[in-house]
Each structure stands twice: as structure tokens, then as C-alpha cells.
Amino acid sequence: FGAATTLDLYLPAGGRRAPAVILVHGGLFQSGDKADFQAGAARLAASGYVTATVNHRLAPGAPFPAPVRDLGCALAFLRRGADDYNLDPDRIAVVGYAAGATLSAMIGVAADADDLAPDCEAGRSGPPAAVIASAGLYDLTTLADKRDVQAFLGGTLADLPDRYTQASPLHRVTP
């Protein structure tokens, strides 16, 4: 779905149009793999959900906003392929844990932001129908001393104060 990204699809039996779930791995923005959610994806598919596990670009080689753009590409790819995969493009949830929760929250609150526009052929497709973000980092300005956060953002808070705010889902929430 993108030049540097991959996903695995788990399809339910039954042949009916189904809601979909995208699972986003954790790993402090620098590690992790879609295989981390293999068992969970298989259970969701057995329960009637089209499920995708996603690999996104990792820091430090691909700092923010690259992983958020990758998640937007995955969402757009699934929506574009809704007929092929027999999924309901209006009922796609994104679920993430830890760093994956941060990315999931960001796509939930800022999918239409110009600075996060997907950089893939599928393009922009809007926010998911739902987000479940567990144990994420939602205000990166409060974690500026953490090397993992600095790697994800490509520098320190002193060097990149705007990027720390832009990469924090909390600072993207609007009424």
C-alpha cells in the first residue's frame, strides 16, 4: 500500500460485507512488526471482521510524520479496495498499543491535516470510524527527555518545539 510499508489481511468467512479493523504495533516508534498482532488479527477475522496488521516506517530512519502518513495510506488502501476485500469502508476502526496507540490517535484526530497527508498512491481518505488507543503517548512535549521520542521526532524539544506539538495527538484535538 506504500513504497516502504506492508500489511497482512485476515478475511472472515461468510462472504458478507464486514467492518474492518487496522491493528498498529507498538515498539517505541523504532521497532515492532505487524506479526505482533497475528493471533489477535486471526481472532478478529474469525469473529467476522476484515483485519489488517500494518508495518509502518520506523525511526530514526523515518521520523514523524512518516509513520502517521503510512497509517493514512493503509486506511486509504483498504477503503479503495473495499469491494475487493468485501469490507464496509465507512466502518473501519484503527487499534493501536503504545507507540501504535499514538499513531492511531493521531490518525483519528488529524487525518485531514495537510502536514499528515498520506504520501502514497491511495491518497487521503479521511479519519477512521473509530479509534482504540491503549497506553499511548499523547503529549510528546512532556516526554522530551526520552531518547525514543527524540528519535521519533528527529531531534530535541529545544531544536524542534513545533514538531513536538504537531506530533502530539492531544494538541490536535479540536471541538
PDB file of C-alpha atoms in Angstrom:
ATOM      1  CA  PHE A   1       0.000   0.000   0.000  1.00  0.00           C
ATOM      2  CA  GLY A   2       3.055   2.233   0.083  1.00  0.00           C
ATOM      3  CA  ALA A   3       6.650   2.127  -1.120  1.00  0.00           C
ATOM      4  CA  ALA A   4       8.141   1.271   2.288  1.00  0.00           C
ATOM      5  CA  THR A   5       5.205  -0.379   4.022  1.00  0.00           C
ATOM      6  CA  THR A   6       3.346  -3.671   4.124  1.00  0.00           C
ATOM      7  CA  LEU A   7       0.167  -5.095   5.573  1.00  0.00           C
ATOM      8  CA  ASP A   8      -1.325  -8.523   6.096  1.00  0.00           C
ATOM      9  CA  LEU A   9      -5.043  -9.037   5.576  1.00  0.00           C
ATOM     10  CA  TYR A  10      -7.176 -11.505   7.502  1.00  0.00           C
ATOM     11  CA  LEU A  11     -10.555 -12.077   5.891  1.00  0.00           C
ATOM     12  CA  PRO A  12     -13.619 -13.502   7.619  1.00  0.00           C
ATOM     13  CA  ALA A  13     -15.555 -16.411   6.235  1.00  0.00           C
ATOM     14  CA  GLY A  14     -19.084 -15.873   5.034  1.00  0.00           C
ATOM     15  CA  GLY A  15     -18.790 -13.531   2.086  1.00  0.00           C
ATOM     16  CA  ARG A  16     -20.822 -10.673   3.580  1.00  0.00           C
ATOM     17  CA  ARG A  17     -19.665  -7.043   3.697  1.00  0.00           C
ATOM     18  CA  ALA A  18     -17.866  -6.687   7.008  1.00  0.00           C
ATOM     19  CA  PRO A  19     -16.485  -3.922   9.207  1.00  0.00           C
ATOM     20  CA  ALA A  20     -12.707  -3.683   9.318  1.00  0.00           C
ATOM     21  CA  VAL A  21     -10.015  -3.214  11.954  1.00  0.00           C
ATOM     22  CA  ILE A  22      -6.464  -1.977  11.393  1.00  0.00           C
ATOM     23  CA  LEU A  23      -4.021  -3.115  14.103  1.00  0.00           C
ATOM     24  CA  VAL A  24      -0.947  -0.912  14.692  1.00  0.00           C
ATOM     25  CA  HIS A  25       2.009  -2.331  16.623  1.00  0.00           C
ATOM     26  CA  GLY A  26       3.957  -0.616  19.381  1.00  0.00           C
ATOM     27  CA  GLY A  27       7.731  -0.537  19.733  1.00  0.00           C
ATOM     28  CA  LEU A  28       8.692   2.985  20.831  1.00  0.00           C
ATOM     29  CA  PHE A  29       8.470   4.116  17.183  1.00  0.00           C
ATOM     30  CA  GLN A  30      11.710   2.224  16.434  1.00  0.00           C
ATOM     31  CA  SER A  31      10.803  -1.462  16.417  1.00  0.00           C
ATOM     32  CA  GLY A  32       7.845  -3.817  16.305  1.00  0.00           C
ATOM     33  CA  ASP A  33       6.230  -5.703  13.488  1.00  0.00           C
ATOM     34  CA  LYS A  34       2.780  -6.486  12.117  1.00  0.00           C
ATOM     35  CA  ALA A  35       3.369 -10.096  13.175  1.00  0.00           C
ATOM     36  CA  ASP A  36       2.988  -8.921  16.798  1.00  0.00           C
ATOM     37  CA  PHE A  37      -0.788  -8.861  16.206  1.00  0.00           C
ATOM     38  CA  GLN A  38      -1.061 -12.048  14.129  1.00  0.00           C
ATOM     39  CA  ALA A  39      -3.044 -14.023  16.729  1.00  0.00           C
ATOM     40  CA  GLY A  40      -5.362 -11.114  17.511  1.00  0.00           C
ATOM     41  CA  ALA A  41      -5.973 -10.462  13.824  1.00  0.00           C
ATOM     42  CA  ALA A  42      -6.894 -14.105  13.252  1.00  0.00           C
ATOM     43  CA  ARG A  43      -9.360 -13.967  16.186  1.00  0.00           C
ATOM     44  CA  LEU A  44     -10.976 -10.797  14.848  1.00  0.00           C
ATOM     45  CA  ALA A  45     -11.322 -12.331  11.374  1.00  0.00           C
ATOM     46  CA  ALA A  46     -12.887 -15.461  12.911  1.00  0.00           C
ATOM     47  CA  SER A  47     -15.359 -13.095  14.620  1.00  0.00           C
ATOM     48  CA  GLY A  48     -16.403 -11.519  11.307  1.00  0.00           C
ATOM     49  CA  TYR A  49     -14.035  -8.543  10.875  1.00  0.00           C
ATOM     50  CA  VAL A  50     -11.734  -7.832   7.962  1.00  0.00           C
ATOM     51  CA  THR A  51      -8.477  -7.240   9.810  1.00  0.00           C
ATOM     52  CA  ALA A  52      -5.220  -5.669   8.660  1.00  0.00           C
ATOM     53  CA  THR A  53      -1.933  -5.685  10.537  1.00  0.00           C
ATOM     54  CA  VAL A  54       0.357  -2.888   9.359  1.00  0.00           C
ATOM     55  CA  ASN A  55       4.089  -2.286   9.184  1.00  0.00           C
ATOM     56  CA  HIS A  56       4.931   1.415   9.091  1.00  0.00           C
ATOM     57  CA  ARG A  57       8.278   3.127   8.654  1.00  0.00           C
ATOM     58  CA  LEU A  58      10.376   3.289  11.815  1.00  0.00           C
ATOM     59  CA  ALA A  59      12.541   5.920  13.479  1.00  0.00           C
ATOM     60  CA  PRO A  60      15.239   7.058  13.422  1.00  0.00           C
ATOM     61  CA  GLY A  61      15.347   6.458   9.656  1.00  0.00           C
ATOM     62  CA  ALA A  62      11.780   7.675   9.153  1.00  0.00           C
ATOM     63  CA  PRO A  63      10.845  10.234  11.819  1.00  0.00           C
ATOM     64  CA  PHE A  64       7.447  11.913  12.259  1.00  0.00           C
ATOM     65  CA  PRO A  65       5.296  12.362  10.234  1.00  0.00           C
ATOM     66  CA  ALA A  66       6.270   9.315   8.113  1.00  0.00           C
ATOM     67  CA  PRO A  67       4.591   6.638  10.301  1.00  0.00           C
ATOM     68  CA  VAL A  68       1.360   8.657  10.533  1.00  0.00           C
ATOM     69  CA  ARG A  69       1.343   9.049   6.762  1.00  0.00           C
ATOM     70  CA  ASP A  70       1.828   5.283   6.446  1.00  0.00           C
ATOM     71  CA  LEU A  71      -1.213   4.652   8.601  1.00  0.00           C
ATOM     72  CA  GLY A  72      -3.213   7.070   6.439  1.00  0.00           C
ATOM     73  CA  CYS A  73      -2.040   5.107   3.394  1.00  0.00           C
ATOM     74  CA  ALA A  74      -3.218   1.832   4.935  1.00  0.00           C
ATOM     75  CA  LEU A  75      -6.622   3.331   5.692  1.00  0.00           C
ATOM     76  CA  ALA A  76      -6.956   4.727   2.162  1.00  0.00           C
ATOM     77  CA  PHE A  77      -5.739   1.446   0.627  1.00  0.00           C
ATOM     78  CA  LEU A  78      -8.426  -0.514   2.456  1.00  0.00           C
ATOM     79  CA  ARG A  79     -11.148   1.971   1.535  1.00  0.00           C
ATOM     80  CA  ARG A  80     -10.087   1.864  -2.119  1.00  0.00           C
ATOM     81  CA  GLY A  81     -10.144  -1.928  -2.039  1.00  0.00           C
ATOM     82  CA  ALA A  82     -13.441  -2.201  -0.152  1.00  0.00           C
ATOM     83  CA  ASP A  83     -15.121  -4.150  -2.952  1.00  0.00           C
ATOM     84  CA  ASP A  84     -12.129  -6.449  -3.425  1.00  0.00           C
ATOM     85  CA  TYR A  85     -11.940  -7.288   0.284  1.00  0.00           C
ATOM     86  CA  ASN A  86     -15.694  -7.174   0.928  1.00  0.00           C
ATOM     87  CA  LEU A  87     -15.379  -4.580   3.679  1.00  0.00           C
ATOM     88  CA  ASP A  88     -17.505  -1.612   4.652  1.00  0.00           C
ATOM     89  CA  PRO A  89     -15.342   1.491   4.010  1.00  0.00           C
ATOM     90  CA  ASP A  90     -17.436   3.526   6.452  1.00  0.00           C
ATOM     91  CA  ARG A  91     -16.819   1.101   9.327  1.00  0.00           C
ATOM     92  CA  ILE A  92     -13.061   0.909   9.734  1.00  0.00           C
ATOM     93  CA  ALA A  93     -11.552   1.139  13.201  1.00  0.00           C
ATOM     94  CA  VAL A  94      -7.880   1.687  13.994  1.00  0.00           C
ATOM     95  CA  VAL A  95      -6.495  -0.024  17.096  1.00  0.00           C
ATOM     96  CA  GLY A  96      -3.024   0.602  18.485  1.00  0.00           C
ATOM     97  CA  TYR A  97      -0.984  -0.153  21.554  1.00  0.00           C
ATOM     98  CA  ALA A  98       1.835   2.002  22.988  1.00  0.00           C
ATOM     99  CA  ALA A  99       3.525   3.817  20.060  1.00  0.00           C
ATOM    100  CA  GLY A 100       0.844   2.283  17.833  1.00  0.00           C
ATOM    101  CA  ALA A 101      -1.745   3.975  20.027  1.00  0.00           C
ATOM    102  CA  THR A 102      -0.062   7.328  19.480  1.00  0.00           C
ATOM    103  CA  LEU A 103      -0.180   6.831  15.717  1.00  0.00           C
ATOM    104  CA  SER A 104      -3.793   5.589  15.896  1.00  0.00           C
ATOM    105  CA  ALA A 105      -4.866   8.577  17.980  1.00  0.00           C
ATOM    106  CA  MET A 106      -3.132  10.929  15.563  1.00  0.00           C
ATOM    107  CA  ILE A 107      -4.935   9.488  12.524  1.00  0.00           C
ATOM    108  CA  GLY A 108      -8.181   9.757  14.486  1.00  0.00           C
ATOM    109  CA  VAL A 109      -7.842  13.429  15.348  1.00  0.00           C
ATOM    110  CA  ALA A 110      -5.819  14.729  12.396  1.00  0.00           C
ATOM    111  CA  ALA A 111      -6.413  12.519   9.335  1.00  0.00           C
ATOM    112  CA  ASP A 112      -7.336  15.566   7.269  1.00  0.00           C
ATOM    113  CA  ALA A 113      -4.360  17.717   8.325  1.00  0.00           C
ATOM    114  CA  ASP A 114      -2.278  18.811   5.339  1.00  0.00           C
ATOM    115  CA  ASP A 115       1.028  18.108   7.107  1.00  0.00           C
ATOM    116  CA  LEU A 116      -0.020  14.472   7.641  1.00  0.00           C
ATOM    117  CA  ALA A 117      -1.360  13.805   4.143  1.00  0.00           C
ATOM    118  CA  PRO A 118      -0.536  10.244   3.032  1.00  0.00           C
ATOM    119  CA  ASP A 119       2.395  10.055   0.612  1.00  0.00           C
ATOM    120  CA  CYS A 120       1.123   7.066  -1.361  1.00  0.00           C
ATOM    121  CA  GLU A 121      -0.931   6.386  -4.464  1.00  0.00           C
ATOM    122  CA  ALA A 122      -4.123   5.749  -2.473  1.00  0.00           C
ATOM    123  CA  GLY A 123      -4.008   9.305  -1.100  1.00  0.00           C
ATOM    124  CA  ARG A 124      -6.143  10.802   1.619  1.00  0.00           C
ATOM    125  CA  SER A 125      -9.432   9.196   2.691  1.00  0.00           C
ATOM    126  CA  GLY A 126     -10.436  10.905   5.936  1.00  0.00           C
ATOM    127  CA  PRO A 127     -10.476   9.641   9.512  1.00  0.00           C
ATOM    128  CA  PRO A 128     -11.409   6.140  10.618  1.00  0.00           C
ATOM    129  CA  ALA A 129     -14.864   5.480  12.060  1.00  0.00           C
ATOM    130  CA  ALA A 130     -13.345   4.635  15.443  1.00  0.00           C
ATOM    131  CA  VAL A 131     -10.025   4.606  17.274  1.00  0.00           C
ATOM    132  CA  ILE A 132      -8.991   2.463  20.209  1.00  0.00           C
ATOM    133  CA  ALA A 133      -5.695   3.767  21.543  1.00  0.00           C
ATOM    134  CA  SER A 134      -4.234   1.974  24.544  1.00  0.00           C
ATOM    135  CA  ALA A 135      -1.181   3.061  26.565  1.00  0.00           C
ATOM    136  CA  GLY A 136      -0.073   5.650  24.018  1.00  0.00           C
ATOM    137  CA  LEU A 137       1.959   8.820  24.308  1.00  0.00           C
ATOM    138  CA  TYR A 138      -0.467  11.657  23.683  1.00  0.00           C
ATOM    139  CA  ASP A 139       1.583  14.740  24.659  1.00  0.00           C
ATOM    140  CA  LEU A 140       5.151  14.334  23.471  1.00  0.00           C
ATOM    141  CA  THR A 141       6.140  17.737  24.859  1.00  0.00           C
ATOM    142  CA  THR A 142       6.051  16.166  28.331  1.00  0.00           C
ATOM    143  CA  LEU A 143       8.388  13.344  27.245  1.00  0.00           C
ATOM    144  CA  ALA A 144      11.042  15.439  25.539  1.00  0.00           C
ATOM    145  CA  ASP A 145      13.864  13.924  27.607  1.00  0.00           C
ATOM    146  CA  LYS A 146      13.201  10.394  26.277  1.00  0.00           C
ATOM    147  CA  ARG A 147      15.625   9.230  23.574  1.00  0.00           C
ATOM    148  CA  ASP A 148      12.905   7.204  21.847  1.00  0.00           C
ATOM    149  CA  VAL A 149      10.738  10.301  21.492  1.00  0.00           C
ATOM    150  CA  GLN A 150      13.720  12.317  20.242  1.00  0.00           C
ATOM    151  CA  ALA A 151      14.443   9.622  17.629  1.00  0.00           C
ATOM    152  CA  PHE A 152      10.799   9.617  16.514  1.00  0.00           C
ATOM    153  CA  LEU A 153      10.775  13.406  16.179  1.00  0.00           C
ATOM    154  CA  GLY A 154      14.263  13.765  14.724  1.00  0.00           C
ATOM    155  CA  GLY A 155      15.714  15.967  17.455  1.00  0.00           C
ATOM    156  CA  THR A 156      15.248  17.595  20.821  1.00  0.00           C
ATOM    157  CA  LEU A 157      12.438  19.811  22.066  1.00  0.00           C
ATOM    158  CA  ALA A 158      14.867  22.750  22.116  1.00  0.00           C
ATOM    159  CA  ASP A 159      15.646  22.193  18.424  1.00  0.00           C
ATOM    160  CA  LEU A 160      12.125  21.274  17.217  1.00  0.00           C
ATOM    161  CA  PRO A 161       9.472  22.700  19.572  1.00  0.00           C
ATOM    162  CA  ASP A 162       6.795  22.919  16.868  1.00  0.00           C
ATOM    163  CA  ARG A 163       7.327  19.309  15.810  1.00  0.00           C
ATOM    164  CA  TYR A 164       6.796  18.086  19.403  1.00  0.00           C
ATOM    165  CA  THR A 165       3.446  19.881  19.479  1.00  0.00           C
ATOM    166  CA  GLN A 166       2.476  18.770  15.960  1.00  0.00           C
ATOM    167  CA  ALA A 167       3.253  15.122  16.775  1.00  0.00           C
ATOM    168  CA  SER A 168       1.140  15.120  19.937  1.00  0.00           C
ATOM    169  CA  PRO A 169      -2.446  13.924  19.404  1.00  0.00           C
ATOM    170  CA  LEU A 170      -3.531  15.907  22.461  1.00  0.00           C
ATOM    171  CA  HIS A 171      -2.551  19.137  20.731  1.00  0.00           C
ATOM    172  CA  ARG A 172      -4.541  18.210  17.599  1.00  0.00           C
ATOM    173  CA  VAL A 173      -7.898  17.737  19.315  1.00  0.00           C
ATOM    174  CA  THR A 174     -10.473  20.316  18.242  1.00  0.00           C
ATOM    175  CA  PRO A 175     -14.086  20.805  19.315  1.00  0.00           C
TER     176      PRO A 175
END
